[in-house]
Coordinates of C-alpha atoms in Angstrom, one line a residue:
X1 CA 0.0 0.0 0.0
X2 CA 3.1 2.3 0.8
X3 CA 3.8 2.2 -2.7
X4 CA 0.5 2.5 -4.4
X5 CA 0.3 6.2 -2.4
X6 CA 4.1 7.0 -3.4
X7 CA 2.9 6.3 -7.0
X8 CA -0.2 8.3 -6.5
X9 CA 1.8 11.4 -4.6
X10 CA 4.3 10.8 -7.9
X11 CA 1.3 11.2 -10.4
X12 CA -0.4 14.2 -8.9
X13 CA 2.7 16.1 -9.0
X14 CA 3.1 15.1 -12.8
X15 CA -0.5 16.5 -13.3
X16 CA 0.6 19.2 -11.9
X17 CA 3.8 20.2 -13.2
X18 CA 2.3 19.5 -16.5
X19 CA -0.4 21.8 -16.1
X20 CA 1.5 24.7 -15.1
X21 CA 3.6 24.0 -18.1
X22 CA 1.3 24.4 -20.7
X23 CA 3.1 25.9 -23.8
X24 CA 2.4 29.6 -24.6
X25 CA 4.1 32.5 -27.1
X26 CA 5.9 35.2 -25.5
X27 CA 5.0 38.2 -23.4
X28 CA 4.4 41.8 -25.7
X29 CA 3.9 45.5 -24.0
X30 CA 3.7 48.5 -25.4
X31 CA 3.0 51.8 -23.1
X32 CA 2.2 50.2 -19.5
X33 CA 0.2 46.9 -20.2
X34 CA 1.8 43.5 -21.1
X35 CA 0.3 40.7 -22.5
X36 CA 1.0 37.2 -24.0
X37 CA 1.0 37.1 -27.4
X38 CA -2.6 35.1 -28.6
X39 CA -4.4 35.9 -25.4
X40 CA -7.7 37.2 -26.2
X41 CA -9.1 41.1 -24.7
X42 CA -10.3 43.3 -25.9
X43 CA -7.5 46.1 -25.1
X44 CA -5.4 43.6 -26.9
X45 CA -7.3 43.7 -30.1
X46 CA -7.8 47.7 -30.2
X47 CA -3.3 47.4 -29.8
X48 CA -3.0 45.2 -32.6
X49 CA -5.6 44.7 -35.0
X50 CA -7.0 48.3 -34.1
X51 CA -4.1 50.1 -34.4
X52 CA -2.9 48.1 -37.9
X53 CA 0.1 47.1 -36.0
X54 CA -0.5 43.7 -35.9
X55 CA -0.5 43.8 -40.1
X56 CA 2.7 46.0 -40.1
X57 CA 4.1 43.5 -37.3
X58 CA 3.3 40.4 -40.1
X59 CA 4.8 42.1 -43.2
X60 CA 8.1 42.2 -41.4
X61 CA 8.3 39.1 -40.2
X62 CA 9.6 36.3 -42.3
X63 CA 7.8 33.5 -41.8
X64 CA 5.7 31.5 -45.2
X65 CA 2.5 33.7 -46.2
X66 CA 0.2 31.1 -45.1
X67 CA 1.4 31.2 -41.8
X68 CA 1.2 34.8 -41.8
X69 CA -2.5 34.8 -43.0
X70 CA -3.1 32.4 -40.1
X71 CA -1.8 34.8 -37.1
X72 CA -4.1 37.2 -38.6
X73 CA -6.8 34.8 -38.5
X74 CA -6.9 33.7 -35.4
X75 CA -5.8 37.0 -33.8
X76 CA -7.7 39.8 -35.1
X77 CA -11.2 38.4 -36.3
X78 CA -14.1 36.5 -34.6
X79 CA -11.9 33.4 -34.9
X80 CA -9.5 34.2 -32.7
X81 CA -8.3 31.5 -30.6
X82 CA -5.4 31.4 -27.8
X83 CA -4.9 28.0 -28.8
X84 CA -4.9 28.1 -32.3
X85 CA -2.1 31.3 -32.1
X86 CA 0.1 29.3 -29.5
X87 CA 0.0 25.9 -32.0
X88 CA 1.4 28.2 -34.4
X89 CA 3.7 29.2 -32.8
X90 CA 5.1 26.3 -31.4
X91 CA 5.2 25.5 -35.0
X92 CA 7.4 28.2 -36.0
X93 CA 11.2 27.0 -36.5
X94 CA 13.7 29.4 -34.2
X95 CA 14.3 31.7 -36.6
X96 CA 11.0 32.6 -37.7
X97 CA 10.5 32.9 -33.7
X98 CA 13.3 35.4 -33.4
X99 CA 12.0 37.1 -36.8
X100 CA 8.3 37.4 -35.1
X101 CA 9.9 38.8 -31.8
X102 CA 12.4 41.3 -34.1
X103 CA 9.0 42.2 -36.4
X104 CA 7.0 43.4 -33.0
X105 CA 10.3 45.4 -31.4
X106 CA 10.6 47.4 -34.6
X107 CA 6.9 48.6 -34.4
X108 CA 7.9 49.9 -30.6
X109 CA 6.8 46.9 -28.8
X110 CA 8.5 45.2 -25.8
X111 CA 9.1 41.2 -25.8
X112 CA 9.3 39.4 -22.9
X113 CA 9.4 42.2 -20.4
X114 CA 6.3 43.4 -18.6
X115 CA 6.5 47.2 -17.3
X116 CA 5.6 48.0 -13.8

């Protein structure tokens, strides 16, 4: 029985761990509000899509058109979805992660930092 509750303990901590692991994108600010990159709100929306950033952000990245189209997609109209913007993502080879990261810092955002 000893070991049927280590293996349990063991398990539950897995569950855990793996839970607060779940795979995201990266953290963008810009003026005093961060925010992860596919989250859905509406103050999120009015900063990219809004704004046009978001379209200016995508024409400077390099990463394949359809990819592009994609982001768009599932950021900026009523089919955005966290999920389907982090699978992207996670999709993305390292350099077309860097180039997505490089694309938002030269339209003035902030990766990775969140201001106080």
């Amino acid at each position: 029985m000893k070991s049927f509750g280590k293996i349990m303990s063991l398990l539950i901590i897995v569950g855990i761990l793996l839970v607060a692991c779940k795979p995201t994108t990266f953290i963008i600010s810009k003026g005093t509000r961060g925010y992860y990159f596919g989250r859905q709100s509406k103050s999120l929306y009015r900063l990219l899509c809004a704004s046009g950033d978001f379209k200016k952000v995508l024409r400077d990245a390099n990463i394949p058109e359809d990819i592009k189209s994609q982001f768009y997609e599932y950021v900026c109209t009523k089919k955005a979805s966290k999920d389907k913007v982090v699978s992207l993502y996670l999709f993305l080879t390292p350099e077309e992660k860097k180039s997505l990261k490089r694309a938002f810092i030269k339209h003035g955002y902030t990766v990775n930092y969140v201001p106080c």
